[in-house]
Amino acid sequence: MVEEYIEAGEYSEALNLLQDIDDERTRYLRLVCLFGLKELKRAKEEGKVAKAIAGDTYYDVVSIYLSVLKELEEYEEAIDIVVEELSMPYIPYQYEALFNAAYDELLLAKQEANALIETKTTIFKEEEIERVLTNFTNEDLLYMAIDQMQSMNIRALLYCIRPFLLNPDAPSLAKSLIIEILIDQQVDEELEIWKHDQRYEINPSYLSRTDESEAYSEIGDQLMNHLESDNPSLLLVCLEFLNYFMYDQFPRFIDEEEFALIAAAIHYYLATLQYIELDLEELSYSYGVESQEILDKIQILKQITV
């Protein structure tokens, strides 16, 4: 009868029947009913008790309790519970996936709530950033965390940055942005970064930002020389794409012999994407490179996520 009331959304009727408060399932169902009625304060108190005595219903209780805390905008407590659960030596797979998703949702909700209070604030704690770098499936959270790193002492995060830079699955752009923060803060540390199936050894204190490199400047000049007068709108698109290309390739050293080829490939590739007809032989002659080299380089450009 109680379950039928709950399935029908008749939570008040079900709640009246749930009187055995020493029974863990009764406590769980009372929590479900109170949450369904949006009596969030009562649901929070019920959730504390239900969680303390839960056995077989434990993970179901925690799941509902997290929803209650999220509705109450008590994000810190909810995040602490999720982190505690995920740090346990064993957790059923279906709940592990659920709690990982809940963690991302809670961090986003926390960020949005704080953004309403002030435009620049410390959203993530250090341990939260560590978790985002370890589990970077939500790229919105990843780039929010990286944005916050700019205003932090990034040296304190090196212990979790190092494995992130070496993780072949971590986004290339995210790695480059972190390296730039290390450059800006003049971090003098030997680091390794894995990109495009290659391992690079770097020291940020000896590197330049991507937008201050000779390659960025010279390739941009090549594009401007060829497009500034003839097609200014295409030039803007090419320069924007060059920015993505530089971040994607960073920290690979780009030799000056590649400058013209990269510019030509970006020019031809983006022109074709916009259905602009160009003669490949004439373009290659204009840039002083081989047409086949342009086509080969375009295969690399196609792999860049914009």
Tab-separated table of C-alpha atoms in Angstrom:
chain	number	residue	atom	x	y	z
A	1	MET	CA	0.000	0.000	0.000
A	2	VAL	CA	2.799	2.462	0.932
A	3	GLU	CA	4.672	1.790	-2.307
A	4	GLU	CA	1.467	2.257	-4.302
A	5	TYR	CA	0.883	5.640	-2.709
A	6	ILE	CA	4.479	6.659	-3.469
A	7	GLU	CA	4.251	5.513	-7.091
A	8	ALA	CA	1.076	7.551	-7.441
A	9	GLY	CA	2.769	10.619	-5.944
A	10	GLU	CA	0.483	10.556	-2.907
A	11	TYR	CA	3.324	11.200	-0.494
A	12	SER	CA	1.266	12.551	2.416
A	13	GLU	CA	-0.882	9.407	2.530
A	14	ALA	CA	2.226	7.206	2.388
A	15	LEU	CA	3.939	9.230	5.104
A	16	ASN	CA	1.018	8.727	7.465
A	17	LEU	CA	1.537	4.966	7.227
A	18	LEU	CA	5.305	5.078	7.822
A	19	GLN	CA	5.420	5.044	11.621
A	20	ASP	CA	8.042	2.370	12.468
A	21	ILE	CA	10.933	4.795	12.818
A	22	ASP	CA	13.345	2.109	14.014
A	23	ASP	CA	13.118	0.306	10.677
A	24	GLU	CA	15.710	1.377	8.087
A	25	ARG	CA	13.403	0.878	5.097
A	26	THR	CA	10.704	2.933	6.767
A	27	ARG	CA	13.213	5.716	7.287
A	28	TYR	CA	14.249	5.504	3.629
A	29	LEU	CA	10.648	5.677	2.429
A	30	ARG	CA	9.925	8.581	4.784
A	31	LEU	CA	12.887	10.389	3.189
A	32	VAL	CA	11.481	9.694	-0.283
A	33	CYS	CA	8.096	11.070	0.746
A	34	LEU	CA	9.465	14.221	2.355
A	35	PHE	CA	11.629	14.906	-0.682
A	36	GLY	CA	8.623	14.326	-2.932
A	37	LEU	CA	6.641	16.831	-0.866
A	38	LYS	CA	9.568	19.287	-1.099
A	39	GLU	CA	9.669	19.548	2.681
A	40	LEU	CA	13.414	19.912	2.374
A	41	LYS	CA	14.313	20.900	5.932
A	42	ARG	CA	12.435	17.910	7.353
A	43	ALA	CA	13.916	15.724	4.607
A	44	LYS	CA	17.410	16.776	5.605
A	45	GLU	CA	16.836	15.793	9.240
A	46	GLU	CA	15.209	12.531	8.162
A	47	GLY	CA	18.130	11.883	5.825
A	48	LYS	CA	20.693	12.230	8.594
A	49	VAL	CA	18.924	9.628	10.688
A	50	ALA	CA	18.214	7.320	7.755
A	51	LYS	CA	21.862	7.438	6.678
A	52	ALA	CA	23.057	6.632	10.197
A	53	ILE	CA	20.945	3.474	10.563
A	54	ALA	CA	20.877	2.340	6.916
A	55	GLY	CA	22.117	-1.095	5.919
A	56	ASP	CA	20.671	-2.541	2.734
A	57	THR	CA	19.170	0.833	1.845
A	58	TYR	CA	22.384	2.792	2.446
A	59	TYR	CA	23.214	3.855	-1.120
A	60	ASP	CA	19.601	4.649	-1.932
A	61	VAL	CA	19.402	6.824	1.172
A	62	VAL	CA	22.632	8.635	0.279
A	63	SER	CA	21.382	9.270	-3.250
A	64	ILE	CA	18.171	10.911	-2.041
A	65	TYR	CA	19.998	12.775	0.724
A	66	LEU	CA	22.371	14.300	-1.847
A	67	SER	CA	19.379	15.478	-3.876
A	68	VAL	CA	17.954	17.122	-0.755
A	69	LEU	CA	21.213	18.935	-0.025
A	70	LYS	CA	21.470	20.087	-3.633
A	71	GLU	CA	17.944	21.508	-3.501
A	72	LEU	CA	18.861	23.306	-0.277
A	73	GLU	CA	22.013	24.628	-2.013
A	74	GLU	CA	24.157	23.119	0.742
A	75	TYR	CA	26.800	22.168	-1.784
A	76	GLU	CA	29.808	21.877	0.505
A	77	GLU	CA	28.193	19.202	2.685
A	78	ALA	CA	26.942	17.318	-0.368
A	79	ILE	CA	30.371	17.422	-2.036
A	80	ASP	CA	32.042	16.182	1.156
A	81	ILE	CA	29.648	13.210	1.268
A	82	VAL	CA	30.298	12.314	-2.380
A	83	VAL	CA	34.062	12.529	-1.932
A	84	GLU	CA	33.836	10.328	1.168
A	85	GLU	CA	31.741	7.724	-0.666
A	86	LEU	CA	33.994	7.658	-3.718
A	87	SER	CA	37.062	7.187	-1.527
A	88	MET	CA	35.673	3.964	-0.061
A	89	PRO	CA	37.528	0.760	-1.053
A	90	TYR	CA	34.342	-0.731	-2.508
A	91	ILE	CA	31.222	0.798	-3.941
A	92	PRO	CA	28.705	-0.849	-6.290
A	93	TYR	CA	29.404	0.153	-9.883
A	94	GLN	CA	25.995	1.695	-10.547
A	95	TYR	CA	26.341	3.946	-7.512
A	96	GLU	CA	29.932	4.862	-8.348
A	97	ALA	CA	28.758	6.146	-11.740
A	98	LEU	CA	25.849	7.957	-10.087
A	99	PHE	CA	28.086	9.617	-7.477
A	100	ASN	CA	30.654	10.656	-10.094
A	101	ALA	CA	27.885	12.349	-12.066
A	102	ALA	CA	26.521	13.918	-8.875
A	103	TYR	CA	29.962	15.282	-8.029
A	104	ASP	CA	30.197	17.094	-11.371
A	105	GLU	CA	26.648	18.444	-11.035
A	106	LEU	CA	27.315	19.703	-7.512
A	107	LEU	CA	30.502	21.510	-8.520
A	108	LEU	CA	28.706	23.177	-11.420
A	109	ALA	CA	25.798	24.175	-9.193
A	110	LYS	CA	28.225	25.529	-6.607
A	111	GLN	CA	30.029	27.535	-9.284
A	112	GLU	CA	26.800	29.006	-10.609
A	113	ALA	CA	25.622	29.932	-7.123
A	114	ASN	CA	28.908	31.650	-6.300
A	115	ALA	CA	28.914	33.454	-9.640
A	116	LEU	CA	25.721	35.201	-8.573
A	117	ILE	CA	27.450	36.521	-5.464
A	118	GLU	CA	30.648	37.865	-7.016
A	119	THR	CA	32.301	37.671	-10.389
A	120	LYS	CA	35.701	36.495	-9.178
A	121	THR	CA	35.783	34.057	-6.317
A	122	THR	CA	37.433	30.861	-5.219
A	123	ILE	CA	34.937	28.255	-6.362
A	124	PHE	CA	36.932	25.046	-5.998
A	125	LYS	CA	38.958	23.862	-3.070
A	126	GLU	CA	42.351	22.297	-3.720
A	127	GLU	CA	41.061	18.743	-3.274
A	128	GLU	CA	38.203	19.493	-5.661
A	129	ILE	CA	40.633	20.661	-8.327
A	130	GLU	CA	42.645	17.494	-7.777
A	131	ARG	CA	39.560	15.404	-8.412
A	132	VAL	CA	38.637	17.367	-11.538
A	133	LEU	CA	42.139	16.792	-12.941
A	134	THR	CA	41.889	13.105	-12.103
A	135	ASN	CA	38.395	12.645	-13.525
A	136	PHE	CA	38.114	15.119	-16.395
A	137	THR	CA	35.076	13.703	-18.187
A	138	ASN	CA	33.229	16.993	-17.679
A	139	GLU	CA	35.253	19.527	-19.681
A	140	ASP	CA	33.184	22.478	-18.435
A	141	LEU	CA	34.379	21.742	-14.918
A	142	LEU	CA	37.930	21.165	-16.123
A	143	TYR	CA	38.220	24.573	-17.751
A	144	MET	CA	36.513	26.274	-14.802
A	145	ALA	CA	39.118	24.728	-12.516
A	146	ILE	CA	41.947	25.802	-14.838
A	147	ASP	CA	40.552	29.343	-14.880
A	148	GLN	CA	40.666	29.414	-11.092
A	149	MET	CA	44.263	28.138	-11.069
A	150	GLN	CA	45.337	31.488	-12.535
A	151	SER	CA	44.586	33.196	-9.215
A	152	MET	CA	46.104	30.432	-7.057
A	153	ASN	CA	49.649	29.460	-6.158
A	154	ILE	CA	49.868	26.732	-8.758
A	155	ARG	CA	52.957	25.219	-7.141
A	156	ALA	CA	50.660	23.746	-4.499
A	157	LEU	CA	48.916	21.760	-7.240
A	158	LEU	CA	51.979	20.276	-8.933
A	159	TYR	CA	51.342	16.884	-7.318
A	160	CYS	CA	48.111	16.505	-9.338
A	161	ILE	CA	49.229	18.505	-12.378
A	162	ARG	CA	52.135	16.139	-13.110
A	163	PRO	CA	49.984	13.014	-13.736
A	164	PHE	CA	47.456	15.114	-15.662
A	165	LEU	CA	50.123	16.338	-18.091
A	166	LEU	CA	51.245	12.768	-18.707
A	167	ASN	CA	47.746	11.353	-19.155
A	168	PRO	CA	47.325	10.591	-22.886
A	169	ASP	CA	43.551	11.003	-22.598
A	170	ALA	CA	43.633	14.503	-21.082
A	171	PRO	CA	42.662	17.301	-23.526
A	172	SER	CA	45.597	18.870	-25.329
A	173	LEU	CA	44.229	22.396	-24.900
A	174	ALA	CA	43.833	21.941	-21.147
A	175	LYS	CA	47.457	20.831	-20.844
A	176	SER	CA	48.645	23.896	-22.761
A	177	LEU	CA	46.578	26.270	-20.635
A	178	ILE	CA	48.031	24.790	-17.448
A	179	ILE	CA	51.571	25.119	-18.810
A	180	GLU	CA	50.882	28.780	-19.581
A	181	ILE	CA	49.829	29.363	-15.975
A	182	LEU	CA	53.070	27.702	-14.861
A	183	ILE	CA	54.942	30.031	-17.233
A	184	ASP	CA	53.124	33.111	-15.910
A	185	GLN	CA	53.981	32.136	-12.330
A	186	GLN	CA	57.615	31.406	-13.324
A	187	VAL	CA	57.572	27.877	-11.965
A	188	ASP	CA	61.102	26.481	-12.147
A	189	GLU	CA	60.379	22.745	-12.196
A	190	GLU	CA	61.305	19.903	-14.531
A	191	LEU	CA	58.046	18.501	-15.906
A	192	GLU	CA	56.974	15.979	-18.513
A	193	ILE	CA	54.015	16.319	-20.857
A	194	TRP	CA	52.510	13.749	-23.223
A	195	LYS	CA	51.076	15.020	-26.480
A	196	HIS	CA	50.439	13.396	-29.846
A	197	ASP	CA	52.143	10.160	-28.812
A	198	GLN	CA	55.284	11.969	-27.719
A	199	ARG	CA	56.765	12.763	-24.333
A	200	TYR	CA	58.314	16.214	-23.874
A	201	GLU	CA	60.544	17.339	-21.020
A	202	ILE	CA	59.963	20.992	-20.169
A	203	ASN	CA	60.742	23.652	-17.618
A	204	PRO	CA	58.077	26.393	-17.661
A	205	SER	CA	60.515	29.061	-16.469
A	206	TYR	CA	62.387	28.721	-19.778
A	207	LEU	CA	59.322	28.699	-22.051
A	208	SER	CA	57.382	31.488	-23.720
A	209	ARG	CA	53.609	31.692	-23.893
A	210	THR	CA	52.171	30.462	-27.169
A	211	ASP	CA	51.005	33.936	-28.200
A	212	GLU	CA	54.487	35.351	-27.540
A	213	SER	CA	56.421	32.756	-29.530
A	214	GLU	CA	58.303	33.468	-32.739
A	215	ALA	CA	56.297	30.783	-34.541
A	216	TYR	CA	52.969	32.396	-33.642
A	217	SER	CA	54.162	35.820	-34.762
A	218	GLU	CA	55.792	34.702	-38.015
A	219	ILE	CA	52.976	32.388	-39.138
A	220	GLY	CA	50.479	35.138	-38.370
A	221	ASP	CA	52.529	37.595	-40.459
A	222	GLN	CA	52.539	35.149	-43.370
A	223	LEU	CA	48.757	34.896	-43.236
A	224	MET	CA	48.350	38.668	-43.026
A	225	ASN	CA	50.661	39.207	-46.009
A	226	HIS	CA	48.512	36.892	-48.136
A	227	LEU	CA	45.030	37.743	-46.879
A	228	GLU	CA	44.871	41.194	-45.282
A	229	SER	CA	44.063	42.940	-48.565
A	230	ASP	CA	42.293	40.175	-50.482
A	231	ASN	CA	40.062	38.603	-47.818
A	232	PRO	CA	40.101	40.210	-44.335
A	233	SER	CA	37.242	38.035	-43.051
A	234	LEU	CA	39.083	34.832	-44.001
A	235	LEU	CA	42.196	36.270	-42.351
A	236	LEU	CA	40.378	36.635	-39.026
A	237	VAL	CA	39.212	33.029	-39.179
A	238	CYS	CA	42.730	31.840	-40.053
A	239	LEU	CA	44.303	33.773	-37.189
A	240	GLU	CA	41.760	32.326	-34.774
A	241	PHE	CA	42.514	28.822	-36.033
A	242	LEU	CA	46.261	29.523	-35.747
A	243	ASN	CA	45.677	30.146	-32.065
A	244	TYR	CA	44.083	26.696	-31.684
A	245	PHE	CA	46.897	25.133	-33.692
A	246	MET	CA	49.589	26.673	-31.492
A	247	TYR	CA	47.892	25.490	-28.297
A	248	ASP	CA	47.436	22.043	-29.794
A	249	GLN	CA	51.118	21.741	-30.762
A	250	PHE	CA	52.563	23.387	-27.640
A	251	PRO	CA	55.233	22.707	-26.360
A	252	ARG	CA	56.570	21.185	-29.604
A	253	PHE	CA	59.241	23.445	-31.103
A	254	ILE	CA	58.196	24.680	-34.542
A	255	ASP	CA	61.186	25.299	-36.800
A	256	GLU	CA	61.175	28.433	-38.932
A	257	GLU	CA	61.231	26.266	-42.060
A	258	GLU	CA	57.673	25.193	-41.154
A	259	PHE	CA	56.241	28.704	-40.820
A	260	ALA	CA	55.239	29.195	-44.459
A	261	LEU	CA	53.937	25.642	-44.786
A	262	ILE	CA	51.705	25.944	-41.712
A	263	ALA	CA	50.365	29.304	-42.912
A	264	ALA	CA	49.651	27.900	-46.377
A	265	ALA	CA	47.921	24.824	-44.958
A	266	ILE	CA	45.699	26.887	-42.643
A	267	HIS	CA	44.899	29.276	-45.517
A	268	TYR	CA	43.934	26.507	-47.936
A	269	TYR	CA	42.135	24.327	-45.363
A	270	LEU	CA	39.884	27.085	-44.007
A	271	ALA	CA	39.202	28.457	-47.474
A	272	THR	CA	37.943	25.055	-48.610
A	273	LEU	CA	35.774	24.777	-45.475
A	274	GLN	CA	34.139	28.053	-46.531
A	275	TYR	CA	33.733	26.834	-50.128
A	276	ILE	CA	36.238	29.383	-51.417
A	277	GLU	CA	37.843	28.102	-54.609
A	278	LEU	CA	41.622	28.314	-54.635
A	279	ASP	CA	44.202	26.921	-57.027
A	280	LEU	CA	46.440	24.738	-54.865
A	281	GLU	CA	49.415	25.068	-57.214
A	282	GLU	CA	49.180	28.860	-57.240
A	283	LEU	CA	48.799	28.990	-53.466
A	284	SER	CA	51.798	26.702	-52.887
A	285	TYR	CA	53.903	28.834	-55.249
A	286	SER	CA	52.809	31.987	-53.424
A	287	TYR	CA	53.935	30.588	-50.080
A	288	GLY	CA	57.047	28.921	-51.503
A	289	VAL	CA	56.081	25.381	-50.482
A	290	GLU	CA	55.075	22.149	-52.211
A	291	SER	CA	51.386	21.429	-52.794
A	292	GLN	CA	51.709	17.877	-51.442
A	293	GLU	CA	53.262	19.264	-48.247
A	294	ILE	CA	50.175	21.440	-47.808
A	295	LEU	CA	47.863	18.453	-48.210
A	296	ASP	CA	49.931	16.427	-45.731
A	297	LYS	CA	49.846	19.231	-43.155
A	298	ILE	CA	46.082	19.593	-43.558
A	299	GLN	CA	45.693	16.035	-42.285
A	300	ILE	CA	47.190	17.263	-39.000
A	301	LEU	CA	44.956	20.344	-38.953
A	302	LYS	CA	41.865	18.168	-39.310
A	303	GLN	CA	42.651	16.505	-35.966
A	304	ILE	CA	42.438	19.770	-34.033
A	305	THR	CA	39.263	20.240	-32.006
A	306	VAL	CA	38.014	23.815	-32.212
